[in-house]
Amino acid sequence: MWCRRLACLFKVPCRLRGSTRHGSPCLPRDRRSVLAAVARWYHTAPESLKCAWQLHGDHLELRYANTLMRFDFVWLRDHCRSASCYNTKTNQRSLDTASVDLGIKPKAVRVDETTLFLTWPDGHVTRYGLEWLVKNSYEGQKQQVMHPRILWNAEIYRQAQVPSVDCRSFLETDEGLKEFLQNFLLYGIAFVENVTPTKEDTEILAERISLIRETIYGRMWYFTSDFSRGDTAYTKLALDRHTDTTYFQEPCGIQVFHCLKHEGTGGRTLLVDGFYAAEQVLRQAPDQFELLSKVPLKHEYVENVGDCHNHMIGVGPVLNVYPWNNELYLIRYNNYDRAVINTVPYDVVHRWYTAHRTLTAELRRPENELWVKLKPGKALFVDNWRVLHGREAFTGYRQLCGCYLTRDDVLNTARLLGLQA
């Protein structure tokens, strides 16, 4: 079908199609050279529609599994998985990419029902599975989601009846750990029940899935409302929804909370799915979503309390997306720690405030607020790149412990258990 369409488009007589290899003596030499330069489609079998390909000046075009893909010739040489180019024991490239001629072109191309074969000018042969190409092509990646998620507001989360995982099952079985991680990856929050209410046991819990990320707050933080640090969290005041460590160049990925004791009232924890709110902005005002993903902001933390002296600055947009598929992967939202806006001109600033107001309105909708009461024995894990947390004011003595986890290690643990992360 593609051959016929292209032949019509380029007005190539049917009797000349496929004659590039042997030439056409009935035509003048210059006419033959023009026809030879015309892009033409080849199939894995006569009239096959499963796979078709054609060569262009600097790339190969391939249609397979209803996907039209384009591959740069240097890319095709660089990603060769032959024994001399790729070490399958270490899963690392052996080929020196800088040694590849930037003007390289294959000397021969062949495609069967499952594999693409390319022969290069030096005689080296590269083989690619067609399914591998679909998965790893730019066009294939655009159609894929890196991190499957279920976006939620309070009602959606309650109706899902996401179960907590028992501490013993979490610590001692792969099944319990996998159930916990699946919940965490889908919803951005997960709970573990029946944890001994001590800092030491909470640390054991956290280390089950990740290395603990030591920060300026230490390895395991442990606080009450004594204002021992220069942060509103160390008070009894209410905290509006926010993500933590926006003033780090790479904000902490996961946060663990465990309430060890509370003798008083109030203090419920607020959780809001930032990705759900951002999705509403994308649907209602895509130009504002784009602005929030493009304007870089500074966040700053300045502390001079007791022996603690810190000055942290992190830079990044409120919304962070993968550029190839526009998938949101990080929200950096903290009105307490946002620094002076001086990274864009004034005419962009006002549009940014408008977009920020739209997002804030979504984040503050009551139906998007999930309120939970943290109690001794129930540990909460929060995806700090997705879910905002806050707190209502409280009275009495309240003691919390927790830590930050390295995101890479949590996702690594999930992948080793067979989850997409």
Coordinates of C-alpha atoms in Angstrom, one line a residue:
M1 CA 0.0 0.0 0.0
W2 CA 2.8 2.5 1.0
C3 CA 4.7 1.6 -2.1
R4 CA 1.8 2.3 -4.4
R5 CA 1.0 5.6 -2.6
L6 CA 4.6 6.8 -2.8
A7 CA 5.0 5.7 -6.4
C8 CA 1.9 7.8 -7.3
L9 CA 3.2 10.7 -5.2
F10 CA 6.6 10.8 -7.0
K11 CA 5.0 9.8 -10.4
V12 CA 7.3 6.8 -10.8
P13 CA 6.0 4.4 -13.5
C14 CA 5.0 1.0 -12.0
R15 CA 7.5 -0.9 -14.2
L16 CA 10.4 1.1 -12.8
R17 CA 9.7 0.4 -9.1
G18 CA 12.3 -1.9 -7.6
S19 CA 14.7 -1.3 -10.4
T20 CA 17.3 0.8 -8.5
R21 CA 19.7 -2.1 -8.1
H22 CA 20.2 -2.8 -11.8
G23 CA 19.5 0.6 -13.3
S24 CA 17.2 1.6 -16.2
P25 CA 19.1 1.7 -19.5
C26 CA 16.0 3.0 -21.4
L27 CA 16.4 6.3 -19.5
P28 CA 19.1 9.0 -19.7
R29 CA 21.8 8.7 -17.0
D30 CA 20.7 11.9 -15.3
R31 CA 17.1 10.7 -15.2
R32 CA 18.2 7.4 -13.7
S33 CA 20.2 9.2 -10.9
V34 CA 17.2 11.2 -9.9
L35 CA 15.0 8.1 -9.7
A36 CA 17.7 6.4 -7.6
A37 CA 17.6 9.3 -5.1
V38 CA 13.8 9.0 -4.7
A39 CA 12.9 7.5 -1.3
R40 CA 11.2 4.1 -1.8
W41 CA 9.7 1.6 0.5
Y42 CA 10.8 -1.9 0.9
H43 CA 8.8 -4.7 2.6
T44 CA 9.7 -7.8 4.6
A45 CA 7.8 -9.9 2.1
P46 CA 5.9 -9.0 -1.2
E47 CA 2.9 -6.8 -0.3
S48 CA 3.6 -7.3 3.4
L49 CA 2.1 -4.5 5.5
K50 CA 3.6 -5.8 8.8
C51 CA 6.9 -4.0 8.2
A52 CA 8.2 -1.5 5.6
W53 CA 11.3 0.6 5.5
Q54 CA 13.0 3.2 3.4
L55 CA 16.4 5.0 3.4
H56 CA 16.8 8.7 3.4
G57 CA 20.0 10.8 3.3
D58 CA 20.7 10.7 7.0
H59 CA 18.2 8.3 8.5
L60 CA 16.2 5.1 8.2
E61 CA 12.4 5.2 8.2
L62 CA 10.7 2.1 9.5
R63 CA 7.0 1.2 9.9
Y64 CA 6.2 -1.6 12.3
A65 CA 3.5 -2.5 14.8
N66 CA 1.5 0.6 13.5
T67 CA 4.3 2.9 14.5
L68 CA 6.2 5.0 12.0
M69 CA 9.8 5.4 13.4
R70 CA 12.8 7.4 12.2
F71 CA 16.4 6.4 13.2
D72 CA 19.5 8.5 12.7
F73 CA 22.3 6.5 11.2
V74 CA 24.7 7.5 13.9
W75 CA 22.1 6.4 16.5
L76 CA 21.8 3.0 14.8
R77 CA 25.6 2.5 14.8
D78 CA 26.0 3.8 18.4
H79 CA 23.3 1.4 19.9
C80 CA 24.6 -1.7 18.3
R81 CA 24.3 -4.7 20.7
S82 CA 26.9 -6.9 19.1
A83 CA 29.6 -8.5 21.3
S84 CA 32.2 -6.0 20.2
C85 CA 30.0 -3.0 20.9
Y86 CA 28.0 -3.9 24.0
N87 CA 29.0 -5.9 27.1
T88 CA 25.9 -8.0 28.0
K89 CA 27.5 -9.1 31.3
T90 CA 27.7 -5.5 32.6
N91 CA 24.9 -4.1 30.4
Q92 CA 27.2 -1.3 29.3
R93 CA 28.3 0.1 26.0
S94 CA 31.8 -0.9 24.8
L95 CA 31.8 1.1 21.6
D96 CA 33.5 4.4 21.7
T97 CA 30.8 6.7 20.5
A98 CA 33.3 9.4 19.5
S99 CA 34.9 7.0 17.1
V100 CA 31.7 6.7 15.0
D101 CA 31.9 8.8 11.7
L102 CA 29.1 11.4 12.0
G103 CA 28.5 11.0 8.3
I104 CA 28.2 7.2 8.5
K105 CA 25.6 5.4 6.3
P106 CA 24.8 1.7 6.1
K107 CA 26.2 -0.1 3.1
A108 CA 23.3 -2.6 3.1
V109 CA 19.9 -2.9 4.9
R110 CA 17.8 -6.0 5.3
V111 CA 14.7 -6.6 7.3
D112 CA 13.0 -10.0 8.0
E113 CA 9.8 -10.6 10.0
T114 CA 11.5 -9.9 13.3
T115 CA 14.9 -8.3 12.8
L116 CA 16.6 -5.3 11.2
F117 CA 20.1 -6.0 9.7
L118 CA 22.5 -3.2 8.9
T119 CA 25.9 -3.7 7.2
W120 CA 28.3 -0.7 7.7
P121 CA 31.1 0.4 5.4
D122 CA 33.7 -1.5 7.4
G123 CA 31.7 -4.7 7.1
H124 CA 30.4 -4.7 10.7
V125 CA 26.8 -6.0 11.0
T126 CA 24.3 -4.6 13.5
R127 CA 21.1 -6.5 14.3
Y128 CA 18.0 -5.0 16.0
G129 CA 14.8 -6.8 17.0
L130 CA 11.9 -4.9 15.6
E131 CA 10.1 -5.0 19.0
W132 CA 13.2 -3.6 20.7
L133 CA 13.1 -0.7 18.1
V134 CA 9.5 0.1 18.8
K135 CA 10.1 0.1 22.5
N136 CA 13.3 2.3 22.3
S137 CA 12.4 4.6 19.5
Y138 CA 11.5 8.2 20.1
E139 CA 8.1 7.6 18.5
G140 CA 7.5 4.6 20.8
Q141 CA 8.6 6.4 23.9
K142 CA 6.1 9.2 23.1
Q143 CA 3.3 6.7 23.4
Q144 CA 4.6 5.1 26.7
V145 CA 4.2 6.2 30.3
M146 CA 7.3 6.1 32.4
H147 CA 5.5 5.8 35.7
P148 CA 1.9 4.4 35.8
R149 CA -0.2 6.3 38.4
I150 CA -3.7 6.6 39.7
L151 CA -4.5 10.3 40.2
W152 CA -6.8 11.0 43.1
N153 CA -8.8 13.4 45.2
A154 CA -10.1 12.5 48.6
E155 CA -13.2 10.6 47.4
I156 CA -11.3 8.6 44.8
Y157 CA -8.7 7.6 47.3
R158 CA -11.3 6.6 49.9
Q159 CA -13.3 4.6 47.4
A160 CA -10.1 2.7 46.3
Q161 CA -9.8 1.4 49.8
V162 CA -6.1 1.1 49.5
P163 CA -4.9 -1.3 52.3
S164 CA -2.1 -0.7 54.7
V165 CA 0.6 -3.3 54.9
D166 CA 1.4 -5.0 58.2
C167 CA 4.9 -4.3 59.5
R168 CA 5.9 -7.9 59.7
S169 CA 4.8 -8.7 56.2
F170 CA 6.6 -5.6 55.0
L171 CA 9.8 -6.5 56.7
E172 CA 9.9 -10.3 56.2
T173 CA 8.2 -11.1 52.9
D174 CA 8.7 -10.0 49.3
E175 CA 4.9 -10.2 48.8
G176 CA 4.3 -7.6 51.5
L177 CA 7.0 -5.3 50.3
K178 CA 5.7 -5.6 46.7
E179 CA 2.2 -4.8 47.8
F180 CA 3.4 -1.7 49.7
L181 CA 5.5 -0.5 46.8
Q182 CA 2.7 -1.0 44.2
N183 CA 0.4 1.1 46.4
F184 CA 3.1 3.7 46.8
L185 CA 3.9 3.9 43.0
L186 CA 0.3 4.2 42.0
Y187 CA -0.9 6.7 44.7
G188 CA 2.2 8.4 45.9
I189 CA 1.4 7.5 49.5
A190 CA 1.4 4.2 51.5
F191 CA 1.0 3.2 55.1
V192 CA 2.6 0.5 57.3
E193 CA 0.7 -0.6 60.4
N194 CA 1.8 -2.1 63.7
V195 CA 5.2 -0.5 63.7
T196 CA 6.9 -0.3 67.2
P197 CA 6.7 3.5 68.0
T198 CA 10.4 4.2 68.3
K199 CA 12.9 6.0 66.1
E200 CA 15.0 2.9 65.9
D201 CA 12.2 0.7 64.6
T202 CA 11.2 3.4 62.1
E203 CA 14.7 3.5 60.8
I204 CA 14.7 -0.3 60.3
L205 CA 11.4 0.2 58.4
A206 CA 12.8 2.8 56.1
E207 CA 16.0 0.9 55.3
R208 CA 13.9 -2.0 54.0
I209 CA 13.3 -0.1 50.8
S210 CA 16.1 2.4 50.5
L211 CA 19.2 4.1 51.7
I212 CA 18.4 6.9 54.1
R213 CA 19.3 10.3 52.6
E214 CA 21.2 12.3 55.2
T215 CA 20.6 16.0 54.9
I216 CA 21.1 19.2 57.0
Y217 CA 18.4 17.8 59.3
G218 CA 20.5 14.7 60.0
R219 CA 19.9 11.1 59.2
M220 CA 16.8 10.4 61.2
W221 CA 15.0 13.5 62.3
Y222 CA 13.1 13.6 65.6
F223 CA 11.2 16.7 66.6
T224 CA 8.6 18.3 68.7
S225 CA 7.3 21.9 68.7
D226 CA 10.4 23.3 70.4
F227 CA 11.6 25.5 67.5
S228 CA 15.0 23.8 67.7
R229 CA 15.4 24.5 64.0
G230 CA 14.5 27.6 62.0
D231 CA 11.5 26.0 60.4
T232 CA 7.7 26.4 60.9
A233 CA 7.5 22.6 61.1
Y234 CA 9.1 22.8 64.6
T235 CA 6.1 24.8 66.0
K236 CA 2.5 24.0 66.8
L237 CA 1.2 26.2 64.0
A238 CA -0.8 24.9 61.0
L239 CA 1.2 24.2 57.9
D240 CA -0.2 24.8 54.4
R241 CA 0.2 22.2 51.7
H242 CA 3.7 22.0 50.3
T243 CA 6.5 19.8 49.2
D244 CA 9.7 19.6 51.2
T245 CA 13.3 20.6 50.4
T246 CA 12.4 22.7 47.3
Y247 CA 15.6 24.6 48.2
F248 CA 17.7 21.5 47.3
Q249 CA 18.8 21.3 43.7
E250 CA 17.3 17.8 43.8
P251 CA 14.4 17.7 46.3
C252 CA 14.3 14.7 48.5
G253 CA 12.3 11.9 46.8
I254 CA 10.4 10.2 49.6
Q255 CA 9.5 11.2 53.2
V256 CA 8.7 9.0 56.1
F257 CA 6.5 10.2 59.0
H258 CA 5.8 8.3 62.2
C259 CA 4.0 9.9 65.1
L260 CA 5.5 8.4 68.3
K261 CA 3.3 10.3 70.8
H262 CA 0.6 13.0 70.9
E263 CA -1.0 14.2 74.1
G264 CA -3.4 16.8 72.9
T265 CA -5.8 17.8 70.1
G266 CA -5.6 18.6 66.4
G267 CA -2.5 17.9 64.4
R268 CA -4.1 15.9 61.6
T269 CA -1.9 15.5 58.5
L270 CA -3.1 16.9 55.1
L271 CA -2.3 15.1 51.9
V272 CA -3.0 16.5 48.4
D273 CA -2.2 14.8 45.1
G274 CA -0.2 17.5 43.3
F275 CA -0.4 15.6 40.0
Y276 CA -4.2 15.4 40.2
A277 CA -4.3 19.2 40.7
A278 CA -1.8 19.8 37.8
E279 CA -3.9 17.6 35.5
Q280 CA -6.9 19.8 36.1
V281 CA -4.8 22.9 35.2
L282 CA -3.6 21.1 32.0
R283 CA -7.2 20.4 31.0
Q284 CA -8.5 23.9 31.8
A285 CA -5.6 26.1 30.9
P286 CA -2.8 24.2 29.0
D287 CA -0.9 27.5 28.4
Q288 CA -0.7 28.0 32.1
F289 CA 0.5 24.5 32.7
E290 CA 3.2 25.0 30.1
L291 CA 4.3 28.3 31.8
L292 CA 4.5 26.6 35.2
S293 CA 6.8 23.9 33.6
K294 CA 9.1 26.5 31.9
V295 CA 9.7 29.3 34.3
P296 CA 12.6 28.5 36.7
L297 CA 12.2 29.7 40.3
K298 CA 14.6 29.9 43.2
H299 CA 13.7 28.4 46.5
E300 CA 15.8 29.3 49.5
Y301 CA 16.4 28.2 53.1
V302 CA 18.3 30.4 55.5
E303 CA 18.9 29.2 59.0
N304 CA 20.7 30.7 61.9
V305 CA 19.4 29.0 65.1
G306 CA 21.8 27.8 67.8
D307 CA 24.6 25.7 66.1
C308 CA 22.6 25.3 62.8
H309 CA 23.8 27.7 60.1
N310 CA 22.6 26.9 56.6
H311 CA 21.9 28.7 53.3
M312 CA 20.4 26.4 50.7
I313 CA 19.2 27.4 47.2
G314 CA 17.4 25.2 44.7
V315 CA 16.3 26.2 41.2
G316 CA 13.6 24.7 39.1
P317 CA 10.1 25.2 37.7
V318 CA 7.0 24.3 39.7
L319 CA 6.1 21.6 37.3
N320 CA 8.7 19.3 35.8
V321 CA 7.8 17.2 32.8
Y322 CA 9.6 14.7 30.5
P323 CA 10.0 16.7 27.2
W324 CA 9.3 13.7 24.9
N325 CA 5.8 12.8 26.2
N326 CA 4.9 15.7 28.5
E327 CA 4.6 13.4 31.5
L328 CA 4.7 15.2 34.8
Y329 CA 7.4 13.7 37.2
L330 CA 8.0 16.4 39.9
I331 CA 6.1 19.2 41.5
R332 CA 8.1 21.8 43.4
Y333 CA 5.5 23.8 45.4
N334 CA 6.4 25.6 48.7
N335 CA 5.2 29.1 49.2
Y336 CA 7.1 29.4 52.5
D337 CA 10.5 28.8 50.8
R338 CA 10.0 30.4 47.4
A339 CA 12.7 33.1 47.0
V340 CA 12.5 36.4 45.1
I341 CA 11.3 35.9 41.5
N342 CA 14.1 37.4 39.5
T343 CA 14.7 34.8 36.8
V344 CA 12.2 36.1 34.2
P345 CA 11.2 39.6 32.8
Y346 CA 8.2 41.5 34.3
D347 CA 5.7 40.6 31.5
V348 CA 6.2 36.9 32.2
V349 CA 6.0 37.4 35.9
H350 CA 2.4 38.5 35.9
R351 CA 1.4 35.6 33.7
W352 CA 3.2 33.2 36.1
Y353 CA 1.3 34.6 39.0
T354 CA -1.9 33.9 37.2
A355 CA -0.9 30.4 36.4
H356 CA 0.3 29.8 40.0
R357 CA -3.1 31.1 41.3
T358 CA -4.9 28.6 39.1
L359 CA -2.8 25.7 40.4
T360 CA -3.1 26.9 44.0
A361 CA -6.9 27.0 43.6
E362 CA -6.9 23.4 42.5
L363 CA -4.6 22.4 45.4
R364 CA -6.8 24.1 47.9
R365 CA -10.1 22.6 46.7
P366 CA -11.7 20.9 49.8
E367 CA -12.5 17.8 47.7
N368 CA -8.8 17.3 47.0
E369 CA -7.8 17.3 50.6
L370 CA -7.2 13.9 52.3
W371 CA -6.9 14.3 56.1
V372 CA -5.4 11.5 58.2
K373 CA -4.6 11.3 61.8
L374 CA -1.1 9.9 62.4
K375 CA -1.0 7.6 65.4
P376 CA 1.8 5.7 67.1
G377 CA 2.4 2.4 65.2
K378 CA 1.2 3.8 61.8
A379 CA 4.0 5.0 59.5
L380 CA 3.3 7.1 56.4
F381 CA 5.5 7.2 53.3
V382 CA 5.0 10.2 51.0
D383 CA 6.2 10.7 47.5
N384 CA 7.7 14.2 47.9
W385 CA 7.9 14.7 44.2
R386 CA 4.1 14.3 43.8
V387 CA 2.1 14.5 47.0
L388 CA 1.9 17.8 49.0
H389 CA 1.6 17.5 52.8
G390 CA 0.5 19.9 55.5
R391 CA -0.8 19.9 59.1
E392 CA -3.5 21.5 61.2
A393 CA -2.5 23.3 64.3
F394 CA -2.4 21.2 67.5
T395 CA -2.2 21.4 71.2
G396 CA -0.2 19.5 73.8
Y397 CA 3.0 17.4 73.4
R398 CA 3.5 15.9 69.9
Q399 CA 6.5 13.9 69.0
L400 CA 7.4 12.8 65.4
C401 CA 10.3 11.0 63.8
G402 CA 11.1 10.3 60.2
C403 CA 13.6 10.6 57.4
Y404 CA 14.1 11.2 53.7
L405 CA 14.8 8.3 51.3
T406 CA 16.8 8.4 48.1
R407 CA 14.3 8.1 45.3
D408 CA 16.6 6.1 43.0
D409 CA 16.9 3.4 45.6
V410 CA 13.1 3.1 46.2
L411 CA 12.5 2.8 42.5
N412 CA 15.4 0.3 42.2
T413 CA 13.8 -1.9 44.9
A414 CA 10.5 -1.7 43.0
R415 CA 12.0 -2.7 39.7
L416 CA 13.8 -5.7 41.2
L417 CA 10.4 -6.9 42.4
G418 CA 9.1 -6.7 38.8
L419 CA 7.2 -3.4 39.1
Q420 CA 7.3 -0.7 36.5
A421 CA 9.0 2.3 38.2

